[in-house]
GROMACS .gro file of C-alpha atoms in nm:
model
  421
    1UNK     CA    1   0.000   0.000   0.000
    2UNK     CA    2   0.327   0.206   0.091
    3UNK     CA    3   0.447   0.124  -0.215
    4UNK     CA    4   0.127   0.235  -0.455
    5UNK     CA    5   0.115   0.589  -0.265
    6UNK     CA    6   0.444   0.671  -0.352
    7UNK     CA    7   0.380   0.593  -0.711
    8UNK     CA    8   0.070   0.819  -0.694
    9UNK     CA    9   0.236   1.106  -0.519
   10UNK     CA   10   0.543   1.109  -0.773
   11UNK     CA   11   0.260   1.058  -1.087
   12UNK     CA   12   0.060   1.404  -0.935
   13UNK     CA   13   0.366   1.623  -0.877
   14UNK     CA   14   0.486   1.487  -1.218
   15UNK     CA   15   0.169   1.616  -1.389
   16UNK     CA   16   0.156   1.905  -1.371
   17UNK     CA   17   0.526   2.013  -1.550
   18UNK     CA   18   0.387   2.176  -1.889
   19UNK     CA   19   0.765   2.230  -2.070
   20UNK     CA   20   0.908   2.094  -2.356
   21UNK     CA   21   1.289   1.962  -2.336
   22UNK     CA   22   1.560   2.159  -2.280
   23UNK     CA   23   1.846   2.245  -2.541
   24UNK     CA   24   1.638   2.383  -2.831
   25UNK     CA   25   1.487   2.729  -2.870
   26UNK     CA   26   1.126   2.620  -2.809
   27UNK     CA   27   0.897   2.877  -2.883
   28UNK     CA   28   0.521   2.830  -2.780
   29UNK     CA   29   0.256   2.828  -3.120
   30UNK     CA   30  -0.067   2.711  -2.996
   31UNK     CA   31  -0.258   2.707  -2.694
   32UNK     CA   32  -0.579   2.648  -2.587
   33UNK     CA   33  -0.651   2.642  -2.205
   34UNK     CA   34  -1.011   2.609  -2.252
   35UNK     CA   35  -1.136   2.910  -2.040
   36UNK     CA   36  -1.405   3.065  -2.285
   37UNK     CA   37  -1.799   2.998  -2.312
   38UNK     CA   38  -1.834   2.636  -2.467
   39UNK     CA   39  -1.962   2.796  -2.764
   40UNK     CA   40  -1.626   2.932  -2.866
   41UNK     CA   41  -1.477   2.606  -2.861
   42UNK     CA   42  -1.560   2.612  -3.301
   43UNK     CA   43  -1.338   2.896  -3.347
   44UNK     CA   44  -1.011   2.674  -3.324
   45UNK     CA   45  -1.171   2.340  -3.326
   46UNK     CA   46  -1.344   2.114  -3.599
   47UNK     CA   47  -1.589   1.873  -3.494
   48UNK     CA   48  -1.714   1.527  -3.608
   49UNK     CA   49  -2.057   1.497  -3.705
   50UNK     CA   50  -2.112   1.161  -3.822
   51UNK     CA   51  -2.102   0.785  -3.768
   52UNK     CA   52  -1.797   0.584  -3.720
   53UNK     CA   53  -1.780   0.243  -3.899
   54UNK     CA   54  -1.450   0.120  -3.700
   55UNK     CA   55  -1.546   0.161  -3.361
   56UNK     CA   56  -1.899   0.130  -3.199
   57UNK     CA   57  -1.990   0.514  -3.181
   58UNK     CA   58  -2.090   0.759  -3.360
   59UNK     CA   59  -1.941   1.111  -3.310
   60UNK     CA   60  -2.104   1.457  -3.211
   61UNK     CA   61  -1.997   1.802  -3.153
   62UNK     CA   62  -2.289   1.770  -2.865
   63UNK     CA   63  -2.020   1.531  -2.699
   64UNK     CA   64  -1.800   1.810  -2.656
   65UNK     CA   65  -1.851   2.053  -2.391
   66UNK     CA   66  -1.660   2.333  -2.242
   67UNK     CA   67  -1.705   2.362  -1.902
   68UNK     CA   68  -1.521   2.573  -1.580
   69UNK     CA   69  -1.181   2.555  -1.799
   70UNK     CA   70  -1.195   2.186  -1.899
   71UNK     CA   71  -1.313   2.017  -2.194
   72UNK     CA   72  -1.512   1.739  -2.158
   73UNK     CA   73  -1.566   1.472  -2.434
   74UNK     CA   74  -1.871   1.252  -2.348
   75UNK     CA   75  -2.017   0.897  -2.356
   76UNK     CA   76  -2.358   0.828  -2.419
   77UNK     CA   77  -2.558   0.530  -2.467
   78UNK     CA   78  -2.811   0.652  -2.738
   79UNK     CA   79  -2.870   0.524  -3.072
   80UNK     CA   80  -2.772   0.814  -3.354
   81UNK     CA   81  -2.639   0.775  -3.671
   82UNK     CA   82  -2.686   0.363  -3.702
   83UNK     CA   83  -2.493   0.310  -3.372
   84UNK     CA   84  -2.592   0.250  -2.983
   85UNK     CA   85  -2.309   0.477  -2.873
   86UNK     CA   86  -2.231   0.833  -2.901
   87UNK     CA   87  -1.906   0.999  -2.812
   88UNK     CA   88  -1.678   1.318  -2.931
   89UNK     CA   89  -1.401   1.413  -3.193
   90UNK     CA   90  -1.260   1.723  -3.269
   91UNK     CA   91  -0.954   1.890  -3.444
   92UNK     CA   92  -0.743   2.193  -3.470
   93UNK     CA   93  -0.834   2.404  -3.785
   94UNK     CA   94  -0.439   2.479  -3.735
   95UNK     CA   95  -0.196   2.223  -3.886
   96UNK     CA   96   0.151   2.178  -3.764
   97UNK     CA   97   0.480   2.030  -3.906
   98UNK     CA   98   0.714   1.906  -3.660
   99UNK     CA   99   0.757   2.060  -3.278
  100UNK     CA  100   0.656   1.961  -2.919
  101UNK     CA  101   0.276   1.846  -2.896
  102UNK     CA  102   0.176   1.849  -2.525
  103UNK     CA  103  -0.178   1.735  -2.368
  104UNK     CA  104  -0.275   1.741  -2.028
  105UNK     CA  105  -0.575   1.489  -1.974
  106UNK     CA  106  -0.806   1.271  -1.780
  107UNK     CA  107  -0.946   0.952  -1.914
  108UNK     CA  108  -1.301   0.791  -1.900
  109UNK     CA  109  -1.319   0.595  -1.607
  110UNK     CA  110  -1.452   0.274  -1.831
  111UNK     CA  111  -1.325  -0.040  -2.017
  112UNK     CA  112  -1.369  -0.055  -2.392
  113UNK     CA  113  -1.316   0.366  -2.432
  114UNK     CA  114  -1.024   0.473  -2.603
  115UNK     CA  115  -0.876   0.837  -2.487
  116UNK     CA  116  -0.690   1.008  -2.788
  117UNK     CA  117  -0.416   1.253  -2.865
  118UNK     CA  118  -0.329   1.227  -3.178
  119UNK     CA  119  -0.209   1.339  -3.555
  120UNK     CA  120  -0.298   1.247  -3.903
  121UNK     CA  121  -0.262   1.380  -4.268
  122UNK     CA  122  -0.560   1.195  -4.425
  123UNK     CA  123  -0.827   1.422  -4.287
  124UNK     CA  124  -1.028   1.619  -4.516
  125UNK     CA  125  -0.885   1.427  -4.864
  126UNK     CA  126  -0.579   1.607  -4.807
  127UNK     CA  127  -0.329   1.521  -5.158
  128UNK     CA  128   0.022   1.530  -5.058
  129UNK     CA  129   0.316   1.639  -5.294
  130UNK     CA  130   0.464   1.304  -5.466
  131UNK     CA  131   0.706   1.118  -5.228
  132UNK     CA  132   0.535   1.198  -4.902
  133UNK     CA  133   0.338   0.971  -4.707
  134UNK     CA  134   0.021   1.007  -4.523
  135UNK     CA  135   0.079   0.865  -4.175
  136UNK     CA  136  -0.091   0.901  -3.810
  137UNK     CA  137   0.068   0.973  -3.478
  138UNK     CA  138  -0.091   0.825  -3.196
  139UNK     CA  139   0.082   1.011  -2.924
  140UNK     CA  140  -0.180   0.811  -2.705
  141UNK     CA  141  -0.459   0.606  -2.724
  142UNK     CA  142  -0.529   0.576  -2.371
  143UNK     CA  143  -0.713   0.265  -2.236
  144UNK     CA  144  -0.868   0.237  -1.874
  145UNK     CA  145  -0.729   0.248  -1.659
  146UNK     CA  146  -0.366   0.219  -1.678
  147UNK     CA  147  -0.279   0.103  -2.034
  148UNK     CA  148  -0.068   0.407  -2.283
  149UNK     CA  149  -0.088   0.310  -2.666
  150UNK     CA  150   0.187   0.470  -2.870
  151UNK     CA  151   0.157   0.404  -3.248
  152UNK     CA  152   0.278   0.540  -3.564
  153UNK     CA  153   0.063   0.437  -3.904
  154UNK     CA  154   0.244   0.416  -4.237
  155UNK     CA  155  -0.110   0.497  -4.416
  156UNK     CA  156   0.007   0.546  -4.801
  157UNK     CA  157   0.168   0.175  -4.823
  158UNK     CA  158  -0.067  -0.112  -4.771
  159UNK     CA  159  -0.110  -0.477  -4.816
  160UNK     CA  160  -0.296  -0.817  -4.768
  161UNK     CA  161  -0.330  -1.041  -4.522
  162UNK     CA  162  -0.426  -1.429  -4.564
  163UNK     CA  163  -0.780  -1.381  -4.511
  164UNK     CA  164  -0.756  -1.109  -4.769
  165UNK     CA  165  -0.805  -0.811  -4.611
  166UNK     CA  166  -0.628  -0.452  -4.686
  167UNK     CA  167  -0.409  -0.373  -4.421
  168UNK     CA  168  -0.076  -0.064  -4.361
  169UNK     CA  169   0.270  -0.089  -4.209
  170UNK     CA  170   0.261  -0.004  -3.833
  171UNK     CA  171   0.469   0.019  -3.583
  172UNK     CA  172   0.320  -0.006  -3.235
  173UNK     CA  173   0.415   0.034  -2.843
  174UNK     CA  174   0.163  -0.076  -2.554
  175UNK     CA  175   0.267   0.031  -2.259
  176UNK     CA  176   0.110  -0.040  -1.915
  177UNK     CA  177   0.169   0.132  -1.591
  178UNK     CA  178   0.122  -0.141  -1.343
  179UNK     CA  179   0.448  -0.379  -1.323
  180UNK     CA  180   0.343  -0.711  -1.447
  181UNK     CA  181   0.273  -0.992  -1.264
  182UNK     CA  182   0.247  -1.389  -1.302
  183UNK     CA  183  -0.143  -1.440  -1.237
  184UNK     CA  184  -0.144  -1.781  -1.441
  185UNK     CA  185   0.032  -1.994  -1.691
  186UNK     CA  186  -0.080  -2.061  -2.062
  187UNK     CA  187  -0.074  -2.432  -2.047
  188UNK     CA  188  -0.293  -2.634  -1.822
  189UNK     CA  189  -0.300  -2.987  -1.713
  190UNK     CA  190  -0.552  -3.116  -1.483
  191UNK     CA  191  -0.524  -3.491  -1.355
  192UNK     CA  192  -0.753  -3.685  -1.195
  193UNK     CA  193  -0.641  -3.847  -0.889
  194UNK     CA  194  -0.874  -4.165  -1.006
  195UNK     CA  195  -0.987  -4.171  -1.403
  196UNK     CA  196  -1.339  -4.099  -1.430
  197UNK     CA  197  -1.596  -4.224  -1.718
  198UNK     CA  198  -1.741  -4.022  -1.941
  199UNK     CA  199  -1.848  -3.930  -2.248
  200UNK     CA  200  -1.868  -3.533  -2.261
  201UNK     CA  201  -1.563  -3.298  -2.112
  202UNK     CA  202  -1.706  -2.913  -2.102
  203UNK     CA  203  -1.460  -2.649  -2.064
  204UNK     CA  204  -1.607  -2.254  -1.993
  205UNK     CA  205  -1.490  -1.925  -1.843
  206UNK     CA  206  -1.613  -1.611  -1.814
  207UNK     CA  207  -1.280  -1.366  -1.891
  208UNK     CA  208  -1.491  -1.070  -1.941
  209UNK     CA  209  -1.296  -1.006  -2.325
  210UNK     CA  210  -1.240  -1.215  -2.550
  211UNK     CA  211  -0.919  -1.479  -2.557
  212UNK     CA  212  -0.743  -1.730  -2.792
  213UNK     CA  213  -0.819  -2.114  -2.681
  214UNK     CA  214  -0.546  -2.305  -2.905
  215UNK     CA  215  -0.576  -2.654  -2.827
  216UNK     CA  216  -0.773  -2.891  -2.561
  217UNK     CA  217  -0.649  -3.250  -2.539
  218UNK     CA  218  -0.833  -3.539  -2.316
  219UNK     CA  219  -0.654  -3.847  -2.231
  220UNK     CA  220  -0.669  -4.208  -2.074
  221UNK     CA  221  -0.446  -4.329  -1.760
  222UNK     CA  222  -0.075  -4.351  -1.873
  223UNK     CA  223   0.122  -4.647  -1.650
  224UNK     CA  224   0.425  -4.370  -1.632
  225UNK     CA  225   0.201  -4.059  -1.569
  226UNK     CA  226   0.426  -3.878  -1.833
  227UNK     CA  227   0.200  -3.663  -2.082
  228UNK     CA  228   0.349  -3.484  -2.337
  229UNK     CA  229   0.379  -3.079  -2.298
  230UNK     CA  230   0.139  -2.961  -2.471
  231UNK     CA  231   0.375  -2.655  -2.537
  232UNK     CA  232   0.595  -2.872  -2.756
  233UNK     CA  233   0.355  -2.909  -3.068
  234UNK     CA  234   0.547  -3.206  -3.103
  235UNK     CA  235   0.314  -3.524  -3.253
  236UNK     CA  236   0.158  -3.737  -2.999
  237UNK     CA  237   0.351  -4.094  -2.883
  238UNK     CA  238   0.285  -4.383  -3.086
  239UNK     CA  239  -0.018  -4.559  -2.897
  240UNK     CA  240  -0.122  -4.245  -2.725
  241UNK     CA  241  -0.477  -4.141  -2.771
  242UNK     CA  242  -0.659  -3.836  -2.747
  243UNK     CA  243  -1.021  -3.881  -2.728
  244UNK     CA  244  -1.034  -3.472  -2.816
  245UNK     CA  245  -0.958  -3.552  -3.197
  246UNK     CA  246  -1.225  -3.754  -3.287
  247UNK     CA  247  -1.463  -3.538  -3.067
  248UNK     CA  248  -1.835  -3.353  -3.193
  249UNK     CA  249  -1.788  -2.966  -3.060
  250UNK     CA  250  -2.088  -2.755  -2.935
  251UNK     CA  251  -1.958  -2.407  -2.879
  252UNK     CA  252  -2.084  -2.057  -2.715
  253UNK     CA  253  -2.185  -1.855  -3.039
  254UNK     CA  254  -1.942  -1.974  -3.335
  255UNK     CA  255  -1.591  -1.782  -3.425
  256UNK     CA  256  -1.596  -1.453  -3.324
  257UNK     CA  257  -1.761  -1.252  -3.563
  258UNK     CA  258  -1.378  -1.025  -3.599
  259UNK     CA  259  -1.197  -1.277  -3.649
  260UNK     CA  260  -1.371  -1.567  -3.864
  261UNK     CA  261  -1.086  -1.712  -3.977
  262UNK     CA  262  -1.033  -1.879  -3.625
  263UNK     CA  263  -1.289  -2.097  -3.548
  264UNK     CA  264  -1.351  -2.357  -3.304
  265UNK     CA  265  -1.251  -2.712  -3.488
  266UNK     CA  266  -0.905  -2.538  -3.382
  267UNK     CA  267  -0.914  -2.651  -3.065
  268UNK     CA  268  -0.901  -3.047  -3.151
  269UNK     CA  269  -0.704  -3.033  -3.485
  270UNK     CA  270  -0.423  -3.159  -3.304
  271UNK     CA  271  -0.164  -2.857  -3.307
  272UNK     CA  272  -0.140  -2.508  -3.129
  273UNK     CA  273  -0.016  -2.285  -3.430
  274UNK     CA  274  -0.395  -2.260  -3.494
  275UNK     CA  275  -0.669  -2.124  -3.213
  276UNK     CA  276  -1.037  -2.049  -3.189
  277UNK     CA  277  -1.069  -1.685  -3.085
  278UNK     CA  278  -1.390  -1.640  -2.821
  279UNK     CA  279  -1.651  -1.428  -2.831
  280UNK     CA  280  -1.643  -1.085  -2.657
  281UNK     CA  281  -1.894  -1.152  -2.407
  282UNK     CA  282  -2.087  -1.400  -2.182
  283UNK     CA  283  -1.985  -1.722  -2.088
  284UNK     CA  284  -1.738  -1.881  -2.341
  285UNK     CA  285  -1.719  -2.224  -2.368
  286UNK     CA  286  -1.689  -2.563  -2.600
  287UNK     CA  287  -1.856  -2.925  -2.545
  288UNK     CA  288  -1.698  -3.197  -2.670
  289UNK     CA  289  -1.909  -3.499  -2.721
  290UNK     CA  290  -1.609  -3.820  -2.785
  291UNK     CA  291  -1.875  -4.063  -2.926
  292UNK     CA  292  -1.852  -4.304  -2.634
  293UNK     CA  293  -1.760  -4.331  -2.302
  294UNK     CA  294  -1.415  -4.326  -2.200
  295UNK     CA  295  -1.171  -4.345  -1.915
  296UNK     CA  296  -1.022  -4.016  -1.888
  297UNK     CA  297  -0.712  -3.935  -1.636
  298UNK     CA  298  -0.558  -3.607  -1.762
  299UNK     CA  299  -0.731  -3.302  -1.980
  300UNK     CA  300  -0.468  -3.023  -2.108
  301UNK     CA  301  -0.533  -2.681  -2.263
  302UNK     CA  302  -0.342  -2.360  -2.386
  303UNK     CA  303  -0.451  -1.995  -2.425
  304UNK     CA  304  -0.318  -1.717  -2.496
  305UNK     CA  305  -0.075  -1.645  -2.790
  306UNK     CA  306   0.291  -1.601  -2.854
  307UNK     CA  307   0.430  -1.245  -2.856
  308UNK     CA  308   0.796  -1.321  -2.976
  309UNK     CA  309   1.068  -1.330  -2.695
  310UNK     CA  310   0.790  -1.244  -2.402
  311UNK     CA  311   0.643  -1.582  -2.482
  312UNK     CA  312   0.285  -1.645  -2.445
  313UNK     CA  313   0.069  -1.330  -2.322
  314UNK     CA  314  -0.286  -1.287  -2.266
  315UNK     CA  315  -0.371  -1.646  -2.125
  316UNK     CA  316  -0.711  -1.631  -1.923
  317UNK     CA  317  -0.659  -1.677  -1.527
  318UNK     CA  318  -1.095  -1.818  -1.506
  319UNK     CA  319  -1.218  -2.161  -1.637
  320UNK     CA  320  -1.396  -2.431  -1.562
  321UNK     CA  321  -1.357  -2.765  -1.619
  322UNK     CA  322  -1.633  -3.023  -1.640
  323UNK     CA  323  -1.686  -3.407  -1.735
  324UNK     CA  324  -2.033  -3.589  -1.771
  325UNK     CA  325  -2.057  -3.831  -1.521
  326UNK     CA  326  -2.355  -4.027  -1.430
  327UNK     CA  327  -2.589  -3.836  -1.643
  328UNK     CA  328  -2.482  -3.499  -1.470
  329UNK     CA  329  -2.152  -3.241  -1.506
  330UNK     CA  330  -1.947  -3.282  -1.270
  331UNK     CA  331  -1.687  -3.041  -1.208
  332UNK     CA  332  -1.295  -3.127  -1.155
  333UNK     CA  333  -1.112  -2.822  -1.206
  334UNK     CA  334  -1.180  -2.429  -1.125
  335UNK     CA  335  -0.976  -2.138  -1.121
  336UNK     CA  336  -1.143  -1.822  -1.038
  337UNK     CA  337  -1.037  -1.465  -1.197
  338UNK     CA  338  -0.741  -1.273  -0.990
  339UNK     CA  339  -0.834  -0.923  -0.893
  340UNK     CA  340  -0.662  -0.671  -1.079
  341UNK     CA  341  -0.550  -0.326  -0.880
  342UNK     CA  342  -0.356  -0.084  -1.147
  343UNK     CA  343  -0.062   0.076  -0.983
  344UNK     CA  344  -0.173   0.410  -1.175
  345UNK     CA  345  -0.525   0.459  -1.199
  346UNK     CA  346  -0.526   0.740  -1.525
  347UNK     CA  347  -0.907   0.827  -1.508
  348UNK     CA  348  -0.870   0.953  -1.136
  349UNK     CA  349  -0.636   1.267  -1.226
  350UNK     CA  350  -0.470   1.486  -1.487
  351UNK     CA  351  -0.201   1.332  -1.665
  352UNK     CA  352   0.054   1.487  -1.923
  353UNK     CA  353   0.129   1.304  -2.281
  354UNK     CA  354   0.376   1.412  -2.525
  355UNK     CA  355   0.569   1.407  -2.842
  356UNK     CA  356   0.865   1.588  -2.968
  357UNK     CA  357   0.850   1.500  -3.353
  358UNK     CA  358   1.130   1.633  -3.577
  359UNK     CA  359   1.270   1.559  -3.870
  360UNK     CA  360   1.509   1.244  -3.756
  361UNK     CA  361   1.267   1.116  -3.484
  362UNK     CA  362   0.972   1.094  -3.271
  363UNK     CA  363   1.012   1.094  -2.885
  364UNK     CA  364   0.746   1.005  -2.682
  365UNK     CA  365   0.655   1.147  -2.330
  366UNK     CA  366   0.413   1.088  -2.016
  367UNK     CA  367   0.426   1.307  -1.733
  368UNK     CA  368   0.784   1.419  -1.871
  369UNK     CA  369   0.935   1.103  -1.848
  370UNK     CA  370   1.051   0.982  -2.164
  371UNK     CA  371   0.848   0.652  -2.265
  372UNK     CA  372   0.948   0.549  -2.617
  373UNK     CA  373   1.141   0.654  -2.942
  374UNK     CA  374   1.152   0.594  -3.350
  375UNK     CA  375   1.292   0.706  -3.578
  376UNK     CA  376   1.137   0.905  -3.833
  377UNK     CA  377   1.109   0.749  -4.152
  378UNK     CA  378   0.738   0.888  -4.300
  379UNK     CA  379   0.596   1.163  -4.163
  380UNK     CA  380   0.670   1.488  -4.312
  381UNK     CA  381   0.416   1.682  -4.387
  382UNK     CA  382   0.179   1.909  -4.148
  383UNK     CA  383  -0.118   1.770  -3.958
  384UNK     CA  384  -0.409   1.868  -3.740
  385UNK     CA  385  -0.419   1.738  -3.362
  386UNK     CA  386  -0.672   1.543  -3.255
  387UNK     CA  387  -0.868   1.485  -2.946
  388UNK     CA  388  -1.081   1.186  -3.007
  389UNK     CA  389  -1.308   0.956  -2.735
  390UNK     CA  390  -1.414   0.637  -2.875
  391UNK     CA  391  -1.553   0.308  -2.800
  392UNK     CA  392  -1.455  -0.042  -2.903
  393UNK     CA  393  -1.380  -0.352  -2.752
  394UNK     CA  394  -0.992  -0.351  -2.846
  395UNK     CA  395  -1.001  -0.097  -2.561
  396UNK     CA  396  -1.184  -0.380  -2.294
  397UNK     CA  397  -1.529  -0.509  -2.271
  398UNK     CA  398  -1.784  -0.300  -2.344
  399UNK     CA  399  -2.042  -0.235  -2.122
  400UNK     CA  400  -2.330   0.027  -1.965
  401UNK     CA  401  -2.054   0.140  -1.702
  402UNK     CA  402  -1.936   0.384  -2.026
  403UNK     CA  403  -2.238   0.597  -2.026
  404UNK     CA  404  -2.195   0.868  -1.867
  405UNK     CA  405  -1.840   0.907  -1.850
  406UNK     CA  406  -1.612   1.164  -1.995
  407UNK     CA  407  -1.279   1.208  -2.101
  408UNK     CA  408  -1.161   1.572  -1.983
  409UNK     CA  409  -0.889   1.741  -2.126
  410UNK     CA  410  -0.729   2.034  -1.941
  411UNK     CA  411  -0.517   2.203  -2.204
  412UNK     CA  412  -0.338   2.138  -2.532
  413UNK     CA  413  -0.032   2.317  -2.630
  414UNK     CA  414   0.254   2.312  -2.941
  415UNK     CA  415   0.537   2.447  -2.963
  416UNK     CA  416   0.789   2.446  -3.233
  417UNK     CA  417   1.195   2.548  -3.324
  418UNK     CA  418   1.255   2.928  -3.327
  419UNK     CA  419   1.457   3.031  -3.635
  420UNK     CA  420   1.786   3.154  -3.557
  421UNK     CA  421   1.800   3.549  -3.607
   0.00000   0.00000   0.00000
C-alpha cells in the first residue's frame, strides 16, 4: 500500500510540469486552455458529425462541452447515426509540421473507451506532394485504466493479409503502468487423482474479453504418468490417444464474428499454431461430445498467444472444467479470476502526454518522463491534432458502465523550433 502511494504522489507532482525539453529554442505556437464559453470552442476546433464504422460510436460536436476551464468529451448510450453509442471528436483548424505536442488529460473511467491525442494527414482528402506519405501519430490512445498506446501508421503503403483483407505498415508500443505480474500460466493440465468415465468434457470461463483457446487435449491413464507438454507441438507418442480428436464440438456462439478465420474445430485439430478466438462476451465455452464413453485421467489446454521473446501473453486466469458423469456435469477443475489493482489509476487525475516529432525522430513522453522513441522514416508533412473519445472492444469489454463518462482534457499546447535570427 506504501508502495502504490508513492507511485501516486510522484505521478501528481509529475503532472503538472507543462515544458518541452531543454536544449532547443522552443517557442510556444498554440494554446488552448479552454477558459471561454463552450460555444467558442468552433473557433479553433473542428468537430465530427457523423457515424464511425470502425469503432462502436458515432461522433457529435454535442459530446464536446466546455465547461469551468476543462473540456469534456462525453459517452452516451443513445442510438444516432446507425450506432448504440455516441461519443466526441474534434480537431485543430491549425496544422503543424514538426515541434513539441503536449496534452494534459483525464481519461473515462470505463473499459472498452479509447482516450486520444493524436495526428494524421488523411483528414479532409488532403493530396500530398509526390514522395510523401500520409501517416498518423498516436501520441496516445489511452485505455482504462492504466494502459498508454503509442503508435505510428504508415497509411500510403498497404497490403494483404491471408484472409484477404487490406491492411498498412505499423509500428506499435503498448505500454502499461502497473508492473506485471504472473497471475497464471498458458498451459494447463488437470489430472484426476482416479480416471473418471465419461463421455462429454465441457470447458467454460467467463474472462470478461475475448481470448485465444489453441488446443484442448483429453486423455486415458498412462502407467508412467508422463503426458506430453502440450507446449511442444510435437506429434503425440505412438499408442497415445486423445479422445479430443475424434470429438463432436458444441460451442458458445461460433468464431468470433472479428476474427472468422479462427474458429472452433481449432481446438481439436491436433496442433497449437492454430486457435479459436472467443466471443467478446458472456460465458465462453466448448462441449466436446467423444462418441462413447471413456476413461479419462488427464485433460490439457493452452490460451493465450505467442508475442515473440515475451512468450505467451494474454492467457485467461478463469475456467472451468467439467466431465459428464452419471448423467450430470461434474466439475474437476476451477480457477477463479485474480483481482486486478492498477498501480496508476489514469481516469482519477490529470495526466501529461507528449511528443517531440522532428525531422530524424519521434520521442514520446508521459508526465515528462521519456516513454518510447523511432525514428522518423514517414511523416513529413503538417497535420491537425486530434482529441478523439471512442468506443470499441480492443479498448476492454464493453459495457453500460461507459455511459456517462467523460474524457476531460485540461489544455493542449505546441510548440515548435525558433529560427535563428
Amino acid at each position: 500500500m506504501k508502495r502504490l502511494s508513492v507511485v501516486l504522489l510522484l505521478s501528481a507532482l509529475c503532472a503538472v510540469v507543462a515544458e518541452p525539453p531543454v536544449g532547443k529554442n522552443w517557442q510556444l505556437v498554440f494554446e488552448d486552455q479552454f477558459d471561454y464559453p463552450d460555444a467558442q470552442l468552433d473557433q479553433n476546433w473542428i468537430s465530427q458529425n457523423s457515424s464511425s464504422g470502425h469503432i462502436l460510436c458515432s461522433r457529435w460536436r454535442e459530446n464536446a462541452r466546455v465547461e469551468d476551464g476543462i473540456l469534456n468529451l462525453i459517452n452516451r448510450k443513445e442510438q444516432r447515426g446507425g450506432q448504440d453509442w455516441t461519443s466526441a471528436s474534434l480537431w485543430t483548424k491549425r496544422r503543424f509540421k514538426y515541434g513539441y505536442f503536449e496534452c494534459r488529460y483525464r481519461y473515462a473511467a470505463a473499459t472498452g473507451t479509447n482516450n486520444s491525442f493524436w495526428l494524421t494527414t488523411t483528414h479532409g482528402g488532403a493530396k500530398l506532394p509526390e514522395g510523401i506519405k500520409h501517416f498518423e501519430i498516436d501520441i496516445n490512445e489511452g485505455h482504462y485504466p492504466d494502459k498508454i498506446n503509442i503508435t505510428i501508421h504508415n497509411l500510403s503503403d498497404f497490403w494483404k493479409d491471408n484472409a484477404g483483407r487490406r491492411r498498412h505498415h505499423s509500428w506499435s508500443n503498448s505500454i502499461c503502468l502497473t508492473p506485471a505480474k504472473k497471475i497464471g500460466q498458458a498451459a494447463h493440465e488437470i489430472r484426476l487423482e482416479q480416471p473418471l468415465r465419461t463421455s462429454k468434457v465441457r470447458f467454460s470461463s467467463r474472462h470478461p474479453d475475448r481470448f485465444h483457446l489453441r488446443s484442448l487435449r483429453v486423455f486415458p491413464k498412462l502407467a508412467d504418468g508422463k503426458y506430453p507438454d502440450i507446449t511442444s507441438n510435437a506429434a503425440l507418442p505412438d499408442g497415445l490417444i486423445d479422445y479430443a480428436r475424434t470429438a463432436t464440438i458444441t460451442d458458445s456462439s461460433g468464431s468470433n464474428p472479428d476474427f472468422l478465420q479462427y474458429r472452433v474445430e481449432h481446438v481439436i485439430d491436433g496442433g497449437i499454431d492454430t486457435s479459436w478466438i472467443t466471443p467478446y462476451d458472456g460465458e465462453k465455452f466448448i462441449e466436446l461430445d467423444l462418441g462413447a464413453e471413456y476413461e479419462v485421467a488427464c485433460v490439457q489446454f493452452l490460451t493465450g498467444w505467442v508475442d515473440g521473446k515475451k512468450g505467451y501473453v494474454l492467457y485467461i486466469d478463469t475456467f472451468k472444467l467439467e466431465l459428464w458423469v452419471d448423467g450430470a456435469w461434474r466439475e474437476v477443475a476451477r480457477r477463479e479470476p485474480t483481482p486486478y489493482v492498477p498501480a496508476i489509476d489514469l481516469s482519477a487525475d490529470f495526466h501529461t502526454y507528449a511528443l517531440e516529432w522532428n525531422e530524424k525522430e519521434l520521442i514520446f513522453f508521459f508526465d515528462g518522463k521519456e516513454m518510447d522513441r523511432r525514428k522518423n522514416d514517414i511523416c513529413h508533412w503538417e497535420a491537425p491534432v486530434f482529441l478523439s473519445l471512442a468506443i470499441g472492444r480492443f479498448g476492454g469489454p464493453v459495457t453500460d458502465a461507459i455511459d456517462g463518462t467523460i474524457m476531460a482534457v485540461d489544455y493542449v499546447k505546441v510548440w515548435q523550433e525558433k529560427a535563428e535570427e
